Amino acid sequence: MFKKVLIANRGEIALRVLRACKELGIPTVAVHSTADNTAMHVRLADESVCIGPPPSRDSYLNIPSIVAACEISGADAVHPGYGFLSENARFADILDAHNITFIGPTAEHIRIMGDKIEAKRTAMRLGIPVVPGSPGAVTNDDEALRIADEIGFPVLVKASAGGGGRGMKVARSREDLSVALSTARTEAGAAFGDDAVYIEKYLEKPRHIEVQVFGDGKGNAIHLGERDCSLQRRHQKVWEEANSPALTEEQRASIGGICADAIAKLGYRGAGTIEFLYENGEFFFIEMNTRLQVEHPVTEAITGLDLVHEQIRVAAGQGLSITQSEIVFSGHAIECRINAEDPKTFAPSPGTITHYHTPGGLGVRVDSGVYQGYAIPPFYDSLIGKLIVHGRNRAECMMRLRRALDEIVVDGVKTTLPLFRDLVDNPDIGTGDYDIHWLENYLAAGGAG
Ligand code: ADP
């Protein structure tokens, strides 16, 4: 096992990883920017190293500083959390060259999945169903038109290097297509320095359903069921559930089995998430994330498994602690992402938390890095915590969520809590009847008012 783990992240996920290390008896090193001197992850870690000024590119994305922090502290492994350097293949390579273990997949697998065209090709090769579209990048308008005619309009032009929904344009007709291609190319070139684009069938009313997988890097793999993350605003997930209210047990076992087989064939190591759009009973691969996800706690709630423990075990070469047949899915879980944002305009609301009370009781978990008196710095994303609720079934879970939302207090800054208090009483959410456009439409119509 590792002697010391450096956590190359901040906020709630740094705490999350720290807790797992504590349980496993592994000393931890926190890294932080000068804006995070008083952050909880710094207070709770065994050691901490300041790695630079507030902007992420000078601190949490500063690879030489992080490697130096490993050398100074004697850390022999790095957990990257999510975001920042978690899907940076170069970082994984550099750690490798310094004999420091990257707690994640190989740099090669990160690279393959980081390129959307390559990822889609790999998924097809491994037997995962994909959205119909161009076999690779489209290089000219005629080729694009031919493919679009073949798969039928509407189509979506997507950037191969895409992320965060950028470089994506819908074309509803032949007339739209050349504009969509050139805008997507320009946007992708500017945002990612790579203007390769490809074409996919545009699905009108899909759900976002993703499968949690784990591989041991030696050809063994498991799946931990799915999460439904259809409630999104600007392609950012807001509310996540496990299981999906839309799937039957047979569908779950079937898509989970396909994903686990693919991961085993790939020889993948660590945690991964295979994301699908789901429409009319069919799954269509969109991308694979080669890291721990923000919403992993809903999977932990229904499986009782600690995903960070598993990541650490696998990275240390100890293999998975569980086999597929030992996994039992129990009950239902929902996560609400609490952001320090105006609940109507979603403008960030940094500032000092004057009152803070977290809900408790059976089936309630709060993962957060904040505390009363904490000043949220303006430099990073606005996620301040996650409320995760578990019940024996969806109805019990919703009942418990309503109660927990009633109890939680975060004063001094604006938060998205009022949105969740509305959503929990909405009839469509109550029946689980929503797709990836539902939340945007709801907000455009003025929400609950
Ligand atoms: P990114 O990496 O930029 O987030 P994804 O491929 O994960 O891009 O897609 C982000 C979101 O865009 C999806 O969750 C979905 O809402 C929408 N989307 C992607 N592909 C399609 C498609 N073929 N049809 C309809 N919507 C899509």
CSV table of C-alpha atoms and ligand atoms in Angstrom, one decimal:
chain,number,residue,atom,x,y,z
A,1,MET,CA,0.0,0.0,0.0
A,2,PHE,CA,1.0,3.6,-0.5
A,3,LYS,CA,3.2,5.4,2.2
A,4,LYS,CA,1.6,8.8,1.6
A,5,VAL,CA,-1.1,10.1,-0.8
A,6,LEU,CA,-1.0,13.7,-2.2
A,7,ILE,CA,-4.5,15.0,-3.1
A,8,ALA,CA,-4.2,17.3,-6.1
A,9,ASN,CA,-7.5,19.0,-5.6
A,10,ARG,CA,-9.5,21.2,-3.3
A,11,GLY,CA,-13.1,21.6,-1.9
A,12,GLU,CA,-15.4,18.7,-1.2
A,13,ILE,CA,-13.6,16.2,-3.3
A,14,ALA,CA,-10.3,16.8,-1.5
A,15,LEU,CA,-12.1,16.0,1.7
A,16,ARG,CA,-13.8,13.0,0.2
A,17,VAL,CA,-10.4,11.5,-0.8
A,18,LEU,CA,-8.8,12.4,2.5
A,19,ARG,CA,-11.5,10.5,4.4
A,20,ALA,CA,-10.9,7.4,2.4
A,21,CYS,CA,-7.1,7.6,3.0
A,22,LYS,CA,-7.7,8.1,6.8
A,23,GLU,CA,-9.9,5.0,6.9
A,24,LEU,CA,-7.2,3.0,5.1
A,25,GLY,CA,-4.5,4.4,7.5
A,26,ILE,CA,-2.6,6.3,4.7
A,27,PRO,CA,-1.2,9.7,5.6
A,28,THR,CA,-2.3,12.6,3.4
A,29,VAL,CA,-0.7,15.7,1.9
A,30,ALA,CA,-3.0,18.6,0.8
A,31,VAL,CA,-1.9,21.1,-1.8
A,32,HIS,CA,-3.4,24.5,-1.9
A,33,SER,CA,-3.3,27.9,-3.5
A,34,THR,CA,-2.8,31.1,-1.4
A,35,ALA,CA,-6.6,31.6,-1.7
A,36,ASP,CA,-7.2,28.3,0.1
A,37,ASN,CA,-4.9,28.8,3.2
A,38,THR,CA,-8.0,28.3,5.5
A,39,ALA,CA,-9.7,25.6,3.5
A,40,MET,CA,-11.0,22.5,5.3
A,41,HIS,CA,-8.9,20.1,3.2
A,42,VAL,CA,-5.8,21.9,4.3
A,43,ARG,CA,-6.9,21.8,8.0
A,44,LEU,CA,-7.7,18.1,7.9
A,45,ALA,CA,-4.7,16.7,6.0
A,46,ASP,CA,-1.7,15.5,7.8
A,47,GLU,CA,0.6,17.9,5.9
A,48,SER,CA,0.0,20.7,3.4
A,49,VAL,CA,2.0,22.4,0.7
A,50,CYS,CA,1.2,25.8,-0.8
A,51,ILE,CA,1.6,25.4,-4.6
A,52,GLY,CA,1.0,28.9,-5.9
A,53,PRO,CA,-1.2,31.9,-6.3
A,54,PRO,CA,-5.1,31.8,-6.6
A,55,PRO,CA,-5.6,31.2,-10.4
A,56,SER,CA,-5.9,27.5,-11.1
A,57,ARG,CA,-3.3,27.5,-13.9
A,58,ASP,CA,-0.7,28.7,-11.4
A,59,SER,CA,-1.7,26.3,-8.6
A,60,TYR,CA,-4.0,23.3,-9.0
A,61,LEU,CA,-3.0,23.0,-12.7
A,62,ASN,CA,0.6,23.7,-12.1
A,63,ILE,CA,2.3,20.3,-12.7
A,64,PRO,CA,5.9,21.2,-11.7
A,65,SER,CA,4.6,22.6,-8.4
A,66,ILE,CA,2.6,19.5,-7.7
A,67,VAL,CA,5.5,17.1,-8.5
A,68,ALA,CA,7.7,19.2,-6.3
A,69,ALA,CA,5.2,18.9,-3.5
A,70,CYS,CA,5.3,15.1,-3.9
A,71,GLU,CA,9.1,15.2,-3.7
A,72,ILE,CA,9.2,17.5,-0.6
A,73,SER,CA,6.5,15.5,1.3
A,74,GLY,CA,7.6,12.1,0.1
A,75,ALA,CA,4.2,11.2,-1.3
A,76,ASP,CA,4.3,8.1,-3.5
A,77,ALA,CA,0.8,8.4,-5.0
A,78,VAL,CA,-1.4,11.2,-6.2
A,79,HIS,CA,-5.2,11.2,-6.2
A,80,PRO,CA,-6.4,13.9,-8.7
A,81,GLY,CA,-10.1,14.0,-7.7
A,82,TYR,CA,-12.2,15.3,-10.6
A,83,GLY,CA,-11.7,18.3,-12.8
A,84,PHE,CA,-8.2,20.0,-12.7
A,85,LEU,CA,-5.6,17.4,-13.7
A,86,SER,CA,-7.8,14.3,-13.4
A,87,GLU,CA,-8.0,13.6,-17.1
A,88,ASN,CA,-4.6,15.0,-18.1
A,89,ALA,CA,-2.6,12.2,-19.7
A,90,ARG,CA,0.6,14.3,-19.6
A,91,PHE,CA,0.3,14.6,-15.8
A,92,ALA,CA,-0.1,10.8,-15.5
A,93,ASP,CA,3.0,10.4,-17.7
A,94,ILE,CA,5.1,12.8,-15.7
A,95,LEU,CA,4.1,11.2,-12.4
A,96,ASP,CA,5.1,7.9,-13.9
A,97,ALA,CA,8.5,9.2,-14.8
A,98,HIS,CA,9.0,10.3,-11.2
A,99,ASN,CA,7.9,6.9,-9.9
A,100,ILE,CA,4.8,8.3,-8.3
A,101,THR,CA,1.5,6.4,-8.8
A,102,PHE,CA,-1.3,8.3,-10.5
A,103,ILE,CA,-4.5,7.0,-8.8
A,104,GLY,CA,-6.4,6.5,-12.1
A,105,PRO,CA,-6.1,4.8,-15.4
A,106,THR,CA,-3.1,4.6,-17.7
A,107,ALA,CA,-2.1,7.7,-19.6
A,108,GLU,CA,-2.9,5.8,-22.8
A,109,HIS,CA,-6.5,5.1,-21.8
A,110,ILE,CA,-6.9,8.7,-20.7
A,111,ARG,CA,-5.7,9.8,-24.1
A,112,ILE,CA,-8.0,7.5,-26.1
A,113,MET,CA,-11.1,8.6,-24.1
A,114,GLY,CA,-10.1,12.3,-24.2
A,115,ASP,CA,-10.4,12.3,-28.0
A,116,LYS,CA,-14.1,11.9,-28.7
A,117,ILE,CA,-13.7,10.4,-32.2
A,118,GLU,CA,-11.1,7.9,-30.9
A,119,ALA,CA,-13.3,7.2,-27.9
A,120,LYS,CA,-16.3,6.5,-30.1
A,121,ARG,CA,-14.3,4.2,-32.4
A,122,THR,CA,-13.0,2.3,-29.4
A,123,ALA,CA,-16.5,2.0,-27.9
A,124,MET,CA,-17.7,0.5,-31.2
A,125,ARG,CA,-14.8,-1.9,-31.3
A,126,LEU,CA,-15.6,-3.0,-27.8
A,127,GLY,CA,-19.3,-3.7,-28.6
A,128,ILE,CA,-20.8,-0.6,-26.9
A,129,PRO,CA,-23.8,0.9,-28.8
A,130,VAL,CA,-23.0,4.4,-30.3
A,131,VAL,CA,-25.0,7.3,-31.8
A,132,PRO,CA,-25.2,6.9,-35.6
A,133,GLY,CA,-22.9,9.3,-37.3
A,134,SER,CA,-19.7,9.9,-39.2
A,135,PRO,CA,-17.1,7.3,-38.8
A,136,GLY,CA,-14.4,9.9,-38.0
A,137,ALA,CA,-13.8,13.7,-38.5
A,138,VAL,CA,-15.7,15.3,-41.4
A,139,THR,CA,-13.3,17.3,-43.5
A,140,ASN,CA,-15.6,19.0,-46.0
A,141,ASP,CA,-19.2,20.1,-46.4
A,142,ASP,CA,-20.1,17.6,-49.2
A,143,GLU,CA,-19.0,14.6,-47.0
A,144,ALA,CA,-21.0,16.1,-44.1
A,145,LEU,CA,-24.1,16.5,-46.3
A,146,ARG,CA,-23.9,13.0,-47.5
A,147,ILE,CA,-23.6,11.6,-44.0
A,148,ALA,CA,-26.3,13.8,-42.7
A,149,ASP,CA,-28.7,12.7,-45.5
A,150,GLU,CA,-27.9,9.1,-44.6
A,151,ILE,CA,-28.6,9.3,-40.9
A,152,GLY,CA,-31.3,11.9,-41.3
A,153,PHE,CA,-31.8,15.4,-39.9
A,154,PRO,CA,-31.5,16.8,-37.3
A,155,VAL,CA,-27.8,16.2,-36.8
A,156,LEU,CA,-25.4,17.5,-34.2
A,157,VAL,CA,-21.9,18.8,-35.1
A,158,LYS,CA,-19.5,18.0,-32.3
A,159,ALA,CA,-15.9,18.9,-31.6
A,160,SER,CA,-13.5,15.9,-31.3
A,161,ALA,CA,-11.6,17.7,-28.5
A,162,GLY,CA,-14.9,19.0,-27.0
A,163,GLY,CA,-15.8,19.3,-23.3
A,164,GLY,CA,-18.3,21.3,-21.3
A,165,GLY,CA,-20.8,21.3,-24.2
A,166,ARG,CA,-18.6,23.7,-26.3
A,167,GLY,CA,-18.1,23.3,-30.0
A,168,MET,CA,-21.5,21.6,-30.4
A,169,LYS,CA,-24.1,22.8,-33.0
A,170,VAL,CA,-27.4,21.4,-34.1
A,171,ALA,CA,-28.4,21.4,-37.8
A,172,ARG,CA,-32.1,20.9,-38.4
A,173,SER,CA,-31.8,20.9,-42.2
A,174,ARG,CA,-29.4,20.7,-45.2
A,175,GLU,CA,-29.5,24.6,-45.2
A,176,ASP,CA,-28.3,24.8,-41.6
A,177,LEU,CA,-25.4,22.3,-41.9
A,178,SER,CA,-22.6,24.4,-43.4
A,179,VAL,CA,-23.1,27.2,-40.9
A,180,ALA,CA,-23.2,24.6,-38.0
A,181,LEU,CA,-20.0,23.1,-39.3
A,182,SER,CA,-18.1,26.4,-39.6
A,183,THR,CA,-19.3,27.7,-36.2
A,184,ALA,CA,-18.5,24.5,-34.5
A,185,ARG,CA,-15.0,24.4,-36.1
A,186,THR,CA,-14.3,28.0,-35.1
A,187,GLU,CA,-15.5,27.5,-31.6
A,188,ALA,CA,-13.5,24.3,-31.2
A,189,GLY,CA,-10.4,25.8,-32.7
A,190,ALA,CA,-10.6,28.7,-30.3
A,191,ALA,CA,-11.5,26.7,-27.2
A,192,PHE,CA,-9.3,23.6,-27.7
A,193,GLY,CA,-6.7,24.4,-30.3
A,194,ASP,CA,-8.1,21.6,-32.4
A,195,ASP,CA,-10.9,22.2,-35.0
A,196,ALA,CA,-11.7,18.6,-35.9
A,197,VAL,CA,-15.5,18.0,-35.8
A,198,TYR,CA,-17.7,15.0,-36.5
A,199,ILE,CA,-21.4,14.5,-37.0
A,200,GLU,CA,-24.0,12.6,-35.0
A,201,LYS,CA,-27.7,12.0,-35.2
A,202,TYR,CA,-29.3,14.6,-32.9
A,203,LEU,CA,-31.6,12.9,-30.3
A,204,GLU,CA,-34.6,15.0,-29.5
A,205,LYS,CA,-35.7,13.8,-26.0
A,206,PRO,CA,-33.1,11.6,-24.5
A,207,ARG,CA,-32.2,10.9,-20.9
A,208,HIS,CA,-28.6,11.0,-19.8
A,209,ILE,CA,-27.8,7.7,-18.2
A,210,GLU,CA,-24.2,6.7,-17.3
A,211,VAL,CA,-22.8,3.4,-16.1
A,212,GLN,CA,-20.2,3.2,-13.3
A,213,VAL,CA,-17.4,0.8,-14.2
A,214,PHE,CA,-14.2,-0.4,-12.5
A,215,GLY,CA,-11.3,-2.4,-13.9
A,216,ASP,CA,-8.4,-3.9,-12.1
A,217,GLY,CA,-6.0,-3.3,-15.1
A,218,LYS,CA,-5.5,-7.1,-15.4
A,219,GLY,CA,-8.6,-7.8,-17.5
A,220,ASN,CA,-11.2,-8.1,-14.7
A,221,ALA,CA,-14.0,-5.5,-14.5
A,222,ILE,CA,-17.3,-4.9,-12.8
A,223,HIS,CA,-20.2,-2.4,-13.2
A,224,LEU,CA,-22.0,-0.7,-10.4
A,225,GLY,CA,-25.2,0.1,-12.1
A,226,GLU,CA,-26.2,3.4,-13.6
A,227,ARG,CA,-26.9,7.0,-12.6
A,228,ASP,CA,-29.5,9.2,-14.3
A,229,CYS,CA,-28.2,12.7,-14.7
A,230,SER,CA,-30.8,14.0,-17.1
A,231,LEU,CA,-31.5,17.1,-15.0
A,232,GLN,CA,-28.9,19.5,-16.4
A,233,ARG,CA,-28.5,23.2,-17.0
A,234,ARG,CA,-26.1,24.2,-19.8
A,235,HIS,CA,-24.9,20.6,-19.9
A,236,GLN,CA,-24.0,20.8,-16.2
A,237,LYS,CA,-25.6,18.1,-14.0
A,238,VAL,CA,-27.7,19.5,-11.2
A,239,TRP,CA,-29.5,16.5,-9.7
A,240,GLU,CA,-28.5,12.8,-10.1
A,241,GLU,CA,-30.2,9.6,-9.2
A,242,ALA,CA,-29.4,5.9,-8.9
A,243,ASN,CA,-31.1,3.9,-10.2
A,244,SER,CA,-32.6,5.6,-13.2
A,245,PRO,CA,-36.3,5.9,-12.8
A,246,ALA,CA,-36.5,4.9,-16.6
A,247,LEU,CA,-34.8,1.5,-16.5
A,248,THR,CA,-36.0,-2.0,-15.7
A,249,GLU,CA,-33.7,-4.4,-13.8
A,250,GLU,CA,-33.2,-6.3,-17.1
A,251,GLN,CA,-32.1,-3.2,-18.9
A,252,ARG,CA,-29.7,-2.3,-16.1
A,253,ALA,CA,-28.1,-5.8,-16.1
A,254,SER,CA,-27.8,-5.8,-19.9
A,255,ILE,CA,-26.2,-2.3,-20.4
A,256,GLY,CA,-24.1,-2.9,-17.2
A,257,GLY,CA,-22.9,-6.2,-18.6
A,258,ILE,CA,-22.0,-4.7,-22.0
A,259,CYS,CA,-19.9,-2.0,-20.2
A,260,ALA,CA,-18.1,-4.3,-17.9
A,261,ASP,CA,-17.2,-6.6,-20.7
A,262,ALA,CA,-15.8,-3.7,-22.7
A,263,ILE,CA,-13.8,-2.5,-19.8
A,264,ALA,CA,-12.4,-5.9,-19.2
A,265,LYS,CA,-11.4,-6.3,-22.9
A,266,LEU,CA,-9.7,-2.9,-22.8
A,267,GLY,CA,-7.7,-3.9,-19.7
A,268,TYR,CA,-8.8,-0.7,-18.1
A,269,ARG,CA,-7.6,0.2,-14.6
A,270,GLY,CA,-9.5,2.2,-12.1
A,271,ALA,CA,-12.9,4.0,-12.0
A,272,GLY,CA,-14.6,5.0,-15.2
A,273,THR,CA,-18.0,6.2,-16.3
A,274,ILE,CA,-19.5,5.4,-19.6
A,275,GLU,CA,-22.0,8.0,-20.6
A,276,PHE,CA,-25.1,7.3,-22.8
A,277,LEU,CA,-28.0,9.1,-24.1
A,278,TYR,CA,-31.1,6.9,-23.7
A,279,GLU,CA,-34.1,7.2,-26.0
A,280,ASN,CA,-37.0,4.9,-26.8
A,281,GLY,CA,-35.4,1.9,-25.0
A,282,GLU,CA,-32.0,2.3,-26.8
A,283,PHE,CA,-28.6,3.4,-25.4
A,284,PHE,CA,-26.2,5.5,-27.4
A,285,PHE,CA,-22.6,6.0,-26.1
A,286,ILE,CA,-21.5,9.7,-26.0
A,287,GLU,CA,-18.3,9.6,-24.0
A,288,MET,CA,-16.3,7.9,-21.2
A,289,ASN,CA,-14.9,9.8,-18.2
A,290,THR,CA,-11.7,8.2,-16.9
A,291,ARG,CA,-12.0,9.5,-13.3
A,292,LEU,CA,-14.2,9.6,-10.3
A,293,GLN,CA,-17.4,11.6,-10.9
A,294,VAL,CA,-18.9,14.3,-8.8
A,295,GLU,CA,-22.1,12.2,-8.5
A,296,HIS,CA,-20.3,9.0,-7.4
A,297,PRO,CA,-22.0,9.0,-3.9
A,298,VAL,CA,-25.4,7.9,-5.3
A,299,THR,CA,-23.7,4.8,-6.5
A,300,GLU,CA,-22.0,4.3,-3.1
A,301,ALA,CA,-25.4,4.7,-1.4
A,302,ILE,CA,-27.1,1.9,-3.4
A,303,THR,CA,-24.1,-0.5,-3.4
A,304,GLY,CA,-22.5,0.2,0.0
A,305,LEU,CA,-19.1,0.3,-1.7
A,306,ASP,CA,-16.5,3.0,-1.1
A,307,LEU,CA,-15.4,4.0,-4.6
A,308,VAL,CA,-12.3,5.9,-3.5
A,309,HIS,CA,-11.2,2.8,-1.4
A,310,GLU,CA,-11.5,0.8,-4.6
A,311,GLN,CA,-9.6,3.3,-6.6
A,312,ILE,CA,-6.7,3.2,-4.1
A,313,ARG,CA,-6.7,-0.6,-3.9
A,314,VAL,CA,-6.6,-1.0,-7.7
A,315,ALA,CA,-3.9,1.6,-8.1
A,316,ALA,CA,-1.8,-0.2,-5.5
A,317,GLY,CA,-2.2,-3.4,-7.4
A,318,GLN,CA,-4.4,-5.1,-4.9
A,319,GLY,CA,-7.3,-5.7,-7.3
A,320,LEU,CA,-11.0,-5.1,-6.7
A,321,SER,CA,-12.5,-6.0,-3.3
A,322,ILE,CA,-15.7,-7.4,-4.8
A,323,THR,CA,-16.9,-9.5,-7.8
A,324,GLN,CA,-19.9,-8.7,-9.9
A,325,SER,CA,-22.0,-11.4,-8.4
A,326,GLU,CA,-21.4,-10.0,-4.8
A,327,ILE,CA,-22.8,-6.6,-5.7
A,328,VAL,CA,-26.2,-5.9,-4.3
A,329,PHE,CA,-28.2,-2.9,-5.4
A,330,SER,CA,-30.3,-1.6,-2.6
A,331,GLY,CA,-32.9,1.2,-2.6
A,332,HIS,CA,-32.7,4.5,-4.3
A,333,ALA,CA,-30.4,7.6,-3.9
A,334,ILE,CA,-30.5,11.2,-5.1
A,335,GLU,CA,-27.8,13.8,-5.0
A,336,CYS,CA,-28.3,17.6,-5.2
A,337,ARG,CA,-25.4,19.8,-6.2
A,338,ILE,CA,-25.4,22.8,-4.0
A,339,ASN,CA,-23.7,25.7,-5.7
A,340,ALA,CA,-23.0,29.2,-4.3
A,341,GLU,CA,-25.1,30.8,-7.1
A,342,ASP,CA,-28.2,32.8,-7.4
A,343,PRO,CA,-31.0,30.2,-7.8
A,344,LYS,CA,-32.7,32.2,-10.6
A,345,THR,CA,-29.8,33.7,-12.6
A,346,PHE,CA,-27.1,31.2,-11.6
A,347,ALA,CA,-24.6,34.1,-11.2
A,348,PRO,CA,-21.8,33.0,-8.9
A,349,SER,CA,-22.2,34.2,-5.3
A,350,PRO,CA,-18.8,34.0,-3.5
A,351,GLY,CA,-18.7,35.4,0.1
A,352,THR,CA,-18.6,34.4,3.7
A,353,ILE,CA,-20.9,31.7,5.1
A,354,THR,CA,-22.5,33.3,8.2
A,355,HIS,CA,-24.6,30.3,9.3
A,356,TYR,CA,-24.2,26.7,8.4
A,357,HIS,CA,-26.2,23.7,9.5
A,358,THR,CA,-26.1,20.4,7.8
A,359,PRO,CA,-29.1,17.9,8.0
A,360,GLY,CA,-28.6,14.5,9.5
A,361,GLY,CA,-30.5,11.4,10.3
A,362,LEU,CA,-30.9,8.1,8.6
A,363,GLY,CA,-29.9,8.0,4.9
A,364,VAL,CA,-28.6,11.6,4.8
A,365,ARG,CA,-25.0,12.4,3.7
A,366,VAL,CA,-23.5,15.8,3.1
A,367,ASP,CA,-20.1,16.0,1.3
A,368,SER,CA,-18.8,19.6,1.5
A,369,GLY,CA,-15.6,21.5,2.2
A,370,VAL,CA,-17.2,24.5,3.8
A,371,TYR,CA,-17.9,25.6,7.4
A,372,GLN,CA,-19.5,28.5,9.3
A,373,GLY,CA,-17.3,31.6,8.8
A,374,TYR,CA,-15.6,30.2,5.7
A,375,ALA,CA,-15.1,32.7,2.9
A,376,ILE,CA,-15.8,31.1,-0.5
A,377,PRO,CA,-13.0,32.4,-2.8
A,378,PRO,CA,-14.1,33.7,-6.2
A,379,PHE,CA,-11.5,31.8,-8.2
A,380,TYR,CA,-12.9,28.3,-8.5
A,381,ASP,CA,-16.2,26.6,-9.5
A,382,SER,CA,-19.2,27.3,-7.4
A,383,LEU,CA,-19.9,23.8,-6.0
A,384,ILE,CA,-19.9,24.1,-2.2
A,385,GLY,CA,-21.4,20.8,-1.3
A,386,LYS,CA,-23.6,17.8,-2.2
A,387,LEU,CA,-26.6,16.5,-0.4
A,388,ILE,CA,-27.0,12.8,-0.9
A,389,VAL,CA,-30.1,11.0,0.4
A,390,HIS,CA,-30.8,7.3,0.4
A,391,GLY,CA,-34.1,5.5,0.9
A,392,ARG,CA,-35.5,1.9,0.5
A,393,ASN,CA,-37.3,3.1,-2.7
A,394,ARG,CA,-37.7,6.3,-4.7
A,395,ALA,CA,-40.7,7.5,-2.7
A,396,GLU,CA,-38.9,7.1,0.6
A,397,CYS,CA,-35.8,8.8,-0.9
A,398,MET,CA,-37.9,11.8,-2.1
A,399,MET,CA,-39.6,12.1,1.3
A,400,ARG,CA,-36.2,12.1,3.1
A,401,LEU,CA,-34.8,14.6,0.6
A,402,ARG,CA,-37.7,17.0,1.2
A,403,ARG,CA,-37.0,16.8,5.0
A,404,ALA,CA,-33.3,17.3,4.6
A,405,LEU,CA,-33.7,20.3,2.3
A,406,ASP,CA,-36.0,21.8,5.0
A,407,GLU,CA,-33.3,21.4,7.6
A,408,ILE,CA,-30.2,22.5,5.8
A,409,VAL,CA,-29.0,26.1,6.4
A,410,VAL,CA,-26.4,27.9,4.3
A,411,ASP,CA,-26.6,31.7,5.0
A,412,GLY,CA,-24.5,34.6,3.9
A,413,VAL,CA,-24.2,33.6,0.2
A,414,LYS,CA,-26.9,32.7,-2.3
A,415,THR,CA,-27.2,29.0,-3.1
A,416,THR,CA,-29.2,26.8,-5.4
A,417,LEU,CA,-31.0,25.2,-2.5
A,418,PRO,CA,-34.3,27.0,-3.3
A,419,LEU,CA,-34.3,25.3,-6.7
A,420,PHE,CA,-34.1,21.9,-5.1
A,421,ARG,CA,-36.9,22.8,-2.7
A,422,ASP,CA,-39.1,23.5,-5.8
A,423,LEU,CA,-37.9,20.4,-7.7
A,424,VAL,CA,-38.6,18.0,-4.9
A,425,ASP,CA,-42.3,19.0,-5.1
A,426,ASN,CA,-42.6,19.0,-8.8
A,427,PRO,CA,-45.0,16.3,-10.2
A,428,ASP,CA,-42.7,15.4,-13.2
A,429,ILE,CA,-39.8,15.0,-10.8
A,430,GLY,CA,-42.1,13.0,-8.5
A,431,THR,CA,-42.8,10.5,-11.2
A,432,GLY,CA,-39.3,10.6,-12.7
A,433,ASP,CA,-40.7,11.8,-16.0
A,434,TYR,CA,-38.0,14.1,-17.4
A,435,ASP,CA,-35.4,14.2,-20.2
A,436,ILE,CA,-32.2,16.2,-20.7
A,437,HIS,CA,-34.2,19.3,-21.7
A,438,TRP,CA,-36.7,19.3,-18.9
A,439,LEU,CA,-34.8,21.6,-16.5
A,440,GLU,CA,-33.9,24.2,-19.1
A,441,ASN,CA,-37.5,24.3,-20.2
A,442,TYR,CA,-38.7,24.6,-16.6
A,443,LEU,CA,-36.3,27.4,-15.9
A,444,ALA,CA,-37.1,29.2,-19.2
A,445,ALA,CA,-40.8,29.1,-18.1
A,446,GLY,CA,-39.9,30.8,-14.9
A,447,GLY,CA,-39.5,27.8,-12.6
A,448,ALA,CA,-41.8,27.5,-9.7
A,449,GLY,CA,-42.2,31.3,-9.8
B,1,ADP,P1,-19.2,17.5,-23.5
B,1,ADP,O1,-17.9,16.6,-23.3
B,1,ADP,O2,-18.9,18.7,-24.2
B,1,ADP,O3,-20.0,17.7,-22.2
B,1,ADP,P2,-20.9,15.3,-24.4
B,1,ADP,O4,-20.7,14.5,-25.6
B,1,ADP,O5,-20.7,14.6,-23.1
B,1,ADP,O6,-20.1,16.6,-24.5
B,1,ADP,O7,-22.4,15.9,-24.5
B,1,ADP,C1,-22.8,16.8,-23.6
B,1,ADP,C2,-24.3,16.9,-23.6
B,1,ADP,O8,-24.8,17.3,-25.0
B,1,ADP,C3,-25.1,15.6,-23.4
B,1,ADP,O9,-25.2,15.3,-22.0
B,1,ADP,C4,-26.4,15.9,-24.1
B,1,ADP,O10,-27.1,16.8,-23.3
B,1,ADP,C5,-26.0,16.7,-25.3
B,1,ADP,N1,-25.7,15.8,-26.5
B,1,ADP,C6,-24.5,15.2,-26.8
B,1,ADP,N2,-24.7,14.4,-27.9
B,1,ADP,C7,-26.0,14.5,-28.3
B,1,ADP,C8,-26.8,13.9,-29.4
B,1,ADP,N3,-26.2,13.1,-30.3
B,1,ADP,N4,-28.1,14.2,-29.4
B,1,ADP,C9,-28.6,15.1,-28.5
B,1,ADP,N5,-27.9,15.6,-27.5
B,1,ADP,C10,-26.6,15.4,-27.4
